PDB file of C-alpha atoms in Angstrom:
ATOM      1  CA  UNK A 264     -57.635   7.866-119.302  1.00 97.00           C
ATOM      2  CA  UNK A 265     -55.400   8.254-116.069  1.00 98.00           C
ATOM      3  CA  UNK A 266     -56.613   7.413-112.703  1.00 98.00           C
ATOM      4  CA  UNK A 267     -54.235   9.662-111.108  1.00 98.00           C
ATOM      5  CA  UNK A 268     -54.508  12.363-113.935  1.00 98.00           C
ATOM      6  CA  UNK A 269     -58.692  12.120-113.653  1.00 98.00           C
ATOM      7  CA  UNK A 270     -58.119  12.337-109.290  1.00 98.00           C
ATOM      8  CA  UNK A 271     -55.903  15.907-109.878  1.00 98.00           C
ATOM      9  CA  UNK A 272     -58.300  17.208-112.122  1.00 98.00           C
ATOM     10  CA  UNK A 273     -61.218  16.778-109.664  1.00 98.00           C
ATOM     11  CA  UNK A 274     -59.548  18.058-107.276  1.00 98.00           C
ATOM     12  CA  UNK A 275     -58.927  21.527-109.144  1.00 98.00           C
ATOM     13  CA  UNK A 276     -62.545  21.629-111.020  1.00 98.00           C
ATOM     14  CA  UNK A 277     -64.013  21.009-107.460  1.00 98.00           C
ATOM     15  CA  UNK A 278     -61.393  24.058-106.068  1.00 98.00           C
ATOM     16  CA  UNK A 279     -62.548  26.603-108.339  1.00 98.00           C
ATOM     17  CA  UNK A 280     -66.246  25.402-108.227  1.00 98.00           C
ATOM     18  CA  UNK A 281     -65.732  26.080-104.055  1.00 98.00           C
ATOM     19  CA  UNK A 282     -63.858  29.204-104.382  1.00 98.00           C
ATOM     20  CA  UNK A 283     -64.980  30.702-107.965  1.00 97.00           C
ATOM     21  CA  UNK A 284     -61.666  31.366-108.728  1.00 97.00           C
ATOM     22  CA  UNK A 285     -60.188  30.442-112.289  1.00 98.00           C
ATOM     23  CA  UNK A 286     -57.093  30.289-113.398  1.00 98.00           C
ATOM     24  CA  UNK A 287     -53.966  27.903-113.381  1.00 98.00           C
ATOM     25  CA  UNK A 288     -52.344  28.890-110.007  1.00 98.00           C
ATOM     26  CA  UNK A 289     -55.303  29.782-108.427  1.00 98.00           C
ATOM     27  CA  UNK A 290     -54.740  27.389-105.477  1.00 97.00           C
ATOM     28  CA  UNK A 291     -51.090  27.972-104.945  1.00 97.00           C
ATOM     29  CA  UNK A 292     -50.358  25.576-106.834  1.00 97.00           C
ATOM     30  CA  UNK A 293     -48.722  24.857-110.309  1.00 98.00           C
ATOM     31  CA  UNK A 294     -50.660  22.251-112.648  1.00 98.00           C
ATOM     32  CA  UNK A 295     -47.514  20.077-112.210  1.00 98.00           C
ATOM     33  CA  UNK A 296     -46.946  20.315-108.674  1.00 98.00           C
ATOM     34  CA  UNK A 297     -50.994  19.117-108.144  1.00 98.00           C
ATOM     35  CA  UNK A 298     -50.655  15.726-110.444  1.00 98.00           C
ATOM     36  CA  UNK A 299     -47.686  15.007-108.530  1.00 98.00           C
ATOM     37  CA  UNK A 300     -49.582  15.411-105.175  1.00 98.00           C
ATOM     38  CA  UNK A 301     -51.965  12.868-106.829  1.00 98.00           C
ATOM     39  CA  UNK A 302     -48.821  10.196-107.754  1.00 97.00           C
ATOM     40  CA  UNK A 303     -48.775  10.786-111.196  1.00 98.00           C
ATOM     41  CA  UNK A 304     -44.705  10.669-112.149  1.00 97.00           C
ATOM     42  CA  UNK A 305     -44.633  13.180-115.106  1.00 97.00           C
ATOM     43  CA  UNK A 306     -42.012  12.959-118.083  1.00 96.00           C
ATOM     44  CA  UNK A 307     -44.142  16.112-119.637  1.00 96.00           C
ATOM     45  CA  UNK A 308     -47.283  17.637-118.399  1.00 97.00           C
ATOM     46  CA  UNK A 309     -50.409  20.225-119.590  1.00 97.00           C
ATOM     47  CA  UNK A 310     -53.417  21.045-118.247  1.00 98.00           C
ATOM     48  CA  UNK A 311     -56.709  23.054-119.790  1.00 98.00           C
ATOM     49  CA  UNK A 312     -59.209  24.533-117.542  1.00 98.00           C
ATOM     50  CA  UNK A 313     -62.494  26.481-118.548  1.00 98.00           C
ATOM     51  CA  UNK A 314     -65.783  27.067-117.376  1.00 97.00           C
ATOM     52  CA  UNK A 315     -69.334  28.052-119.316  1.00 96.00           C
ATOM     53  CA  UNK A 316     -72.212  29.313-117.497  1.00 93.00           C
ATOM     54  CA  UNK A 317     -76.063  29.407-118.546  1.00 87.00           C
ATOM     55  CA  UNK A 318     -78.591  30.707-116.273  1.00 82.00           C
ATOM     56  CA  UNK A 319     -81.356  27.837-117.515  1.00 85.00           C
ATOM     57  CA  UNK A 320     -78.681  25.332-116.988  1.00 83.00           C
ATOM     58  CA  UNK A 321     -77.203  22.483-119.721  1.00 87.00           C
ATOM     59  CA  UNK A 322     -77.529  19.442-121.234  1.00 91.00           C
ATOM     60  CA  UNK A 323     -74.517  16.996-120.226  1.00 92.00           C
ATOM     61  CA  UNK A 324     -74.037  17.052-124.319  1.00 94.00           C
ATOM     62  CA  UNK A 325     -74.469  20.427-124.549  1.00 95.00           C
ATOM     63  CA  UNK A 326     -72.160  21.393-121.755  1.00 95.00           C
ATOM     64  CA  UNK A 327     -69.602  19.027-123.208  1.00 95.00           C
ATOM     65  CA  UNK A 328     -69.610  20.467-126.857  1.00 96.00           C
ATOM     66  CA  UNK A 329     -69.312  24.216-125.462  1.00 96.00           C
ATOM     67  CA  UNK A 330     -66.738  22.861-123.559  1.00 97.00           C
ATOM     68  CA  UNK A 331     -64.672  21.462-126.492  1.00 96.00           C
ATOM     69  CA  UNK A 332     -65.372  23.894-128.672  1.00 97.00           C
ATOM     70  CA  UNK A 333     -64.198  26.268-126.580  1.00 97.00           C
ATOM     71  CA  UNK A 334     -60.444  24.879-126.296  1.00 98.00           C
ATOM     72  CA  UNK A 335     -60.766  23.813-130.062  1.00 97.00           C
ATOM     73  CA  UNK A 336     -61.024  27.515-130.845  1.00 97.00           C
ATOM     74  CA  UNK A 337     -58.173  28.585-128.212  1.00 97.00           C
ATOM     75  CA  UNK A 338     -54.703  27.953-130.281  1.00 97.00           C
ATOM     76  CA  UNK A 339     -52.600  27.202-127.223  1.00 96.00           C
ATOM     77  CA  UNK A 340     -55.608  24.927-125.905  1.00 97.00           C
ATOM     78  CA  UNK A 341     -55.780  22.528-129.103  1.00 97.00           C
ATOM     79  CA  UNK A 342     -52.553  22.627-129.090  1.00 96.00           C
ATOM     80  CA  UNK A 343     -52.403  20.704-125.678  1.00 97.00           C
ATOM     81  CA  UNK A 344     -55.152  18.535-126.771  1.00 97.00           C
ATOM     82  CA  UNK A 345     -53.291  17.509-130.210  1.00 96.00           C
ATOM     83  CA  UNK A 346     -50.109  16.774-128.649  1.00 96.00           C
ATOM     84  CA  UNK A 347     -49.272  13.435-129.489  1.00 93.00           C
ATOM     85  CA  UNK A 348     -46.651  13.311-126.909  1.00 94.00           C
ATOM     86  CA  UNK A 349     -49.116  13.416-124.341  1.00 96.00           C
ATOM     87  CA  UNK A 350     -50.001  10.419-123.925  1.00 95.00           C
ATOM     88  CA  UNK A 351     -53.046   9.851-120.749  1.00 98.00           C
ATOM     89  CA  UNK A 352     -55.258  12.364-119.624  1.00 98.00           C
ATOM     90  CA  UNK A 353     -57.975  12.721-116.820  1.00 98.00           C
ATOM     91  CA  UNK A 354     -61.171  15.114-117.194  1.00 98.00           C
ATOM     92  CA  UNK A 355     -63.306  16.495-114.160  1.00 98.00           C
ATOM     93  CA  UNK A 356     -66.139  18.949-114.066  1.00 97.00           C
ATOM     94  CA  UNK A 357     -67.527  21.377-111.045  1.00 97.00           C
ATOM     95  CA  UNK A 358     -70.479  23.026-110.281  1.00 96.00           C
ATOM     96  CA  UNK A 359     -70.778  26.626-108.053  1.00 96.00           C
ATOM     97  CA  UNK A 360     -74.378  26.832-107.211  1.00 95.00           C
ATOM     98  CA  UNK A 361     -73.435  30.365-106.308  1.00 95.00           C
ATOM     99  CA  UNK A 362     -72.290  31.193-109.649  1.00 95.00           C
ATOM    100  CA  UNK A 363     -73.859  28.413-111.449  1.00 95.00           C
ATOM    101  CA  UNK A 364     -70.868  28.132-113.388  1.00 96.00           C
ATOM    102  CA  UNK A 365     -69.163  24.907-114.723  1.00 97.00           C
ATOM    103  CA  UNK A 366     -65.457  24.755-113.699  1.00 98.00           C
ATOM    104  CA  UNK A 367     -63.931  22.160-116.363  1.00 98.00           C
ATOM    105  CA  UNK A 368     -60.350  21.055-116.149  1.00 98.00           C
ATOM    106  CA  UNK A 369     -58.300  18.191-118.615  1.00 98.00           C
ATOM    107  CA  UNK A 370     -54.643  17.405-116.946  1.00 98.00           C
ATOM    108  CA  UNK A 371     -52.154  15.832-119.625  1.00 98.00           C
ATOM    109  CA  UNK A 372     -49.118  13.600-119.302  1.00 98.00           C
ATOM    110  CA  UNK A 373     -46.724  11.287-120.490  1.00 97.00           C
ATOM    111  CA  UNK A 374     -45.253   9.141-117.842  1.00 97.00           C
ATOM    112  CA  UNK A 375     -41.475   8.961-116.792  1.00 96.00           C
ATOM    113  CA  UNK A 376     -42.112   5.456-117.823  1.00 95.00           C
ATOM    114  CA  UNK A 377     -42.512   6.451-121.136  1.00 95.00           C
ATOM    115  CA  UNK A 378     -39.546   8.486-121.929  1.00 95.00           C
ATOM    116  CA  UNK A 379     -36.530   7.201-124.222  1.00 95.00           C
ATOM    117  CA  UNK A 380     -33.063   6.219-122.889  1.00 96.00           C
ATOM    118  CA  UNK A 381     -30.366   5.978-125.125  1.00 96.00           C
ATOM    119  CA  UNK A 382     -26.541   5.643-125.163  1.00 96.00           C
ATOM    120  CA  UNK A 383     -23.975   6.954-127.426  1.00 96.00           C
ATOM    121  CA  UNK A 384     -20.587   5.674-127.261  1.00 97.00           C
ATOM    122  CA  UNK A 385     -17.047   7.167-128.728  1.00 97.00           C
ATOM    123  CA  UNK A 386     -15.316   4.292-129.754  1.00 96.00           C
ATOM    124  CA  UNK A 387     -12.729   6.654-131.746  1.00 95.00           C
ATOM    125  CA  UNK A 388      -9.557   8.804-130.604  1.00 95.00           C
ATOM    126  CA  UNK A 389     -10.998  12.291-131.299  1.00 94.00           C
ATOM    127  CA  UNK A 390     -13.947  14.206-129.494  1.00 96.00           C
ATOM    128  CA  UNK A 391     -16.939  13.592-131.151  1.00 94.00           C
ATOM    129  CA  UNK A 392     -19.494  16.673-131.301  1.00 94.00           C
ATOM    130  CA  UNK A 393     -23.225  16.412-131.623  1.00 94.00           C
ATOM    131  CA  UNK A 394     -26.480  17.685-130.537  1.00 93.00           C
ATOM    132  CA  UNK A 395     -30.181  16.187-129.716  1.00 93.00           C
ATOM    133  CA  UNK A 396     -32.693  17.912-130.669  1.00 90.00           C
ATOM    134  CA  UNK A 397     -36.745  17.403-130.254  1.00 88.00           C
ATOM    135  CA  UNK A 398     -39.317  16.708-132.659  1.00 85.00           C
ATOM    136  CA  UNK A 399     -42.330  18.451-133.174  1.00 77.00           C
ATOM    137  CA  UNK A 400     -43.575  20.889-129.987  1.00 76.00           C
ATOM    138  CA  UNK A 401     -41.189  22.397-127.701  1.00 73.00           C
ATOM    139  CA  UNK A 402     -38.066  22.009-130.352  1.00 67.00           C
ATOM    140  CA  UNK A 403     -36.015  24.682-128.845  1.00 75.00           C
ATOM    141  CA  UNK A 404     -31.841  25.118-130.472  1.00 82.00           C
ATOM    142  CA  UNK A 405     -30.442  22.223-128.663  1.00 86.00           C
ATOM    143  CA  UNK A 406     -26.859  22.469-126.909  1.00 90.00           C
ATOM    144  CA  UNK A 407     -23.650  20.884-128.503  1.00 92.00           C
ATOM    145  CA  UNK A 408     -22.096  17.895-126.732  1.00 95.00           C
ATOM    146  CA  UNK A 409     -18.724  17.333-126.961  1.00 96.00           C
ATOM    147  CA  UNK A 410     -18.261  13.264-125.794  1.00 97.00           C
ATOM    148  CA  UNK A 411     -14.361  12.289-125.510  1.00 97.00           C
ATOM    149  CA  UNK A 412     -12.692  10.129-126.680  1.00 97.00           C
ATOM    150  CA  UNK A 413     -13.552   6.161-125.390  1.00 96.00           C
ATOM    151  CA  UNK A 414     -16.544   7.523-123.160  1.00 97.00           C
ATOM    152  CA  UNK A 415     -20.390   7.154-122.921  1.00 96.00           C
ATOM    153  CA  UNK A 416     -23.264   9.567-122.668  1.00 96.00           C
ATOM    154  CA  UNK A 417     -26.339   8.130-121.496  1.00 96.00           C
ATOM    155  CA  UNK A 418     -29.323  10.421-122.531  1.00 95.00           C
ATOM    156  CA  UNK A 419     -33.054  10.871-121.282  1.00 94.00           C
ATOM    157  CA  UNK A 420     -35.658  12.418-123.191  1.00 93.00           C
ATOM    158  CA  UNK A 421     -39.812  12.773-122.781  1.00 93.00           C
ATOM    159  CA  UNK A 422     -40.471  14.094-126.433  1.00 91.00           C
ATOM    160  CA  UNK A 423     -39.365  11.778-129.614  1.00 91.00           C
ATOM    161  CA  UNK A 424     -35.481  12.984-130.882  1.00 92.00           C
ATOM    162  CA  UNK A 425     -32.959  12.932-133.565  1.00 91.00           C
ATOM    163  CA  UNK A 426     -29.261  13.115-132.929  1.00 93.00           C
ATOM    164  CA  UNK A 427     -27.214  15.543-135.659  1.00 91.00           C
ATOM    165  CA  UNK A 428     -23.306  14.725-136.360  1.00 90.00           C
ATOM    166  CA  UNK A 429     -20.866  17.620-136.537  1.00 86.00           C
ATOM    167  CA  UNK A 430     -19.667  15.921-139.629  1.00 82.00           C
ATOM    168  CA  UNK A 431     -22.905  15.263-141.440  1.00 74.00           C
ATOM    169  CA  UNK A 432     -24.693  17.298-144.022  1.00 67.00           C
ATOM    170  CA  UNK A 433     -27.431  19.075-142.225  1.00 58.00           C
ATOM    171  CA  UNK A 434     -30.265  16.252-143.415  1.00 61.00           C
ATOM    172  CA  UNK A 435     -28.391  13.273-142.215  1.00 69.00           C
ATOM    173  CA  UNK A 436     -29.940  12.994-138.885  1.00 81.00           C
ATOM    174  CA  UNK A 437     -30.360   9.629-136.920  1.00 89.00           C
ATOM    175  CA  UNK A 438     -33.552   9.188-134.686  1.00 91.00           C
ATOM    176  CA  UNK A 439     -33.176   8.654-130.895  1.00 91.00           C
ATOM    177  CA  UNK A 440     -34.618   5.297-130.332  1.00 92.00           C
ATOM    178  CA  UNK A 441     -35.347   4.085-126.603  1.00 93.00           C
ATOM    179  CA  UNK A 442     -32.976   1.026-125.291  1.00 93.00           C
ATOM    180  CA  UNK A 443     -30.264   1.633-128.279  1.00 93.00           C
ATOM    181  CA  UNK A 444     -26.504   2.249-128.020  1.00 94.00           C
ATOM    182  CA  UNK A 445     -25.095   4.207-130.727  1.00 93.00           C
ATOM    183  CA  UNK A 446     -21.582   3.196-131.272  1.00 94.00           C
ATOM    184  CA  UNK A 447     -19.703   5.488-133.549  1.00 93.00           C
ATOM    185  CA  UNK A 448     -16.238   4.228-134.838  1.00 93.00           C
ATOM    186  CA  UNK A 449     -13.792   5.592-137.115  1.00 91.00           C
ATOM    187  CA  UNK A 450     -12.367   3.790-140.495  1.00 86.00           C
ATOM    188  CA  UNK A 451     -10.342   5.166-143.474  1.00 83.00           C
ATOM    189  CA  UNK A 452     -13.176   5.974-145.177  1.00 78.00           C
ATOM    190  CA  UNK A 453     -14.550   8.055-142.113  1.00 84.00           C
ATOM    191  CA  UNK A 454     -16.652   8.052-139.181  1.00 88.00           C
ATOM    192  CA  UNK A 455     -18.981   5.183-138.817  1.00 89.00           C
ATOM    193  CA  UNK A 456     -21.994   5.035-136.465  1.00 91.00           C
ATOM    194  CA  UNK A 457     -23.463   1.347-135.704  1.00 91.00           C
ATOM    195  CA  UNK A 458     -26.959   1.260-133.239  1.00 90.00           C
ATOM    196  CA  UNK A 459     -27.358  -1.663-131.657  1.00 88.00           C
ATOM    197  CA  UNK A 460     -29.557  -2.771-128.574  1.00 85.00           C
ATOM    198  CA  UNK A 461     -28.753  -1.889-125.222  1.00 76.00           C
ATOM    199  CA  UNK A 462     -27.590  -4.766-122.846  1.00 63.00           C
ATOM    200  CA  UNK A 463     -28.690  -2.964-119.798  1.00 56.00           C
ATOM    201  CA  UNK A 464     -31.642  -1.034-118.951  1.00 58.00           C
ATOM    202  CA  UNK A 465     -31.546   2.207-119.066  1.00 53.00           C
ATOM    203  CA  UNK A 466     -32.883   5.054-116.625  1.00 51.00           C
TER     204      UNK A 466
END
């Protein structure tokens, strides 16, 4: 549980509860732009929002179960809720007396704190071409880089990583580690690639 994450998501169950309007945006606002307004420094964000409504009223279990069921059953809603790279959350419920529905929200996020810096250093005399590509949700084609020779690419991502070499078969793929410089050299027998921790911190 997040402090800040639990604040933004009171905030918004509260909103629609006042207003009896549902949906993401309903405020003006994008579900990033309102953790942000609550200090919460996002390396990846999510939110789920839902409501039930019962004329006799709930249970607090009951509520909660219909509640979780509901997103369980929703695809893009568990989805959110089983991403591992999500790492706090913050639930809120509201009430509309004039509706007598229940407004829930759940805000996800994985801190800028939490992402992974890494380095990857050309130590040959060609230019070295890879790519970085994301594991798991969100894995779109990643871009080549081309890195000259003798310089340094310093790289920032929120979701875990593995780096692919131009001149490796397509299964020989190196995972991007936070705080780690990847050195790749050249010998006669090929291309060499050494990790090794970072000196510095990285941002």
């Amino acid at each position: 549980m997040n402090k800040h994450l639990g604040k933004a998501a009171a905030y918004f169950a509260a909103y629609m509860a006042r207003t009896d309007k549902f949906g993401h945006e309903v405020d003006g606002s994008k579900p990033a732009d309102r953790i942000t307004a609550y200090e919460y420094d996002y390396c990846i964000e999510a939110e789920n929002i839902a409501y039930q409504m019962n004329s006799r009223g709930f249970s607090t279990g009951e509520l909660a179960r219909k509640l979780f069921e509901s997103w369980k059953n929703s695809p893009p809603h568990r989805e959110n809720m089983l991403d591992a790279d999500l790492a706090e959350v913050g639930i809120a419920i509201g009430y509309s007396p004039e509706s007598q529905r229940y407004y829930a929200v759940q805000d996800f996020g994985r801190p800028k704190s939490a992402a992974i810096h890494f380095e990857v250093t050309n130590r040959t005399d060609e230019t070295l071409h890879y790519t970085v590509k994301a594991v798991g949700r969100y894995n779109d084609e990643p871009k080549p880089i081309e890195l000259p020779p003798g310089w340094k690419m310093t790289h920032s991502r929120c979701r875990p990583a593995t780096i692919d070499w131009q001149w490796t078969k397509e299964d020989d793929r190196l995972e991007a580690k936070d705080r780690r410089e990847i050195v790749v050299t050249k010998t006669g027998a090929g291309y060499h690639v050494a990790e090794q921790q970072s000196d510095q911190k990285l941002k």
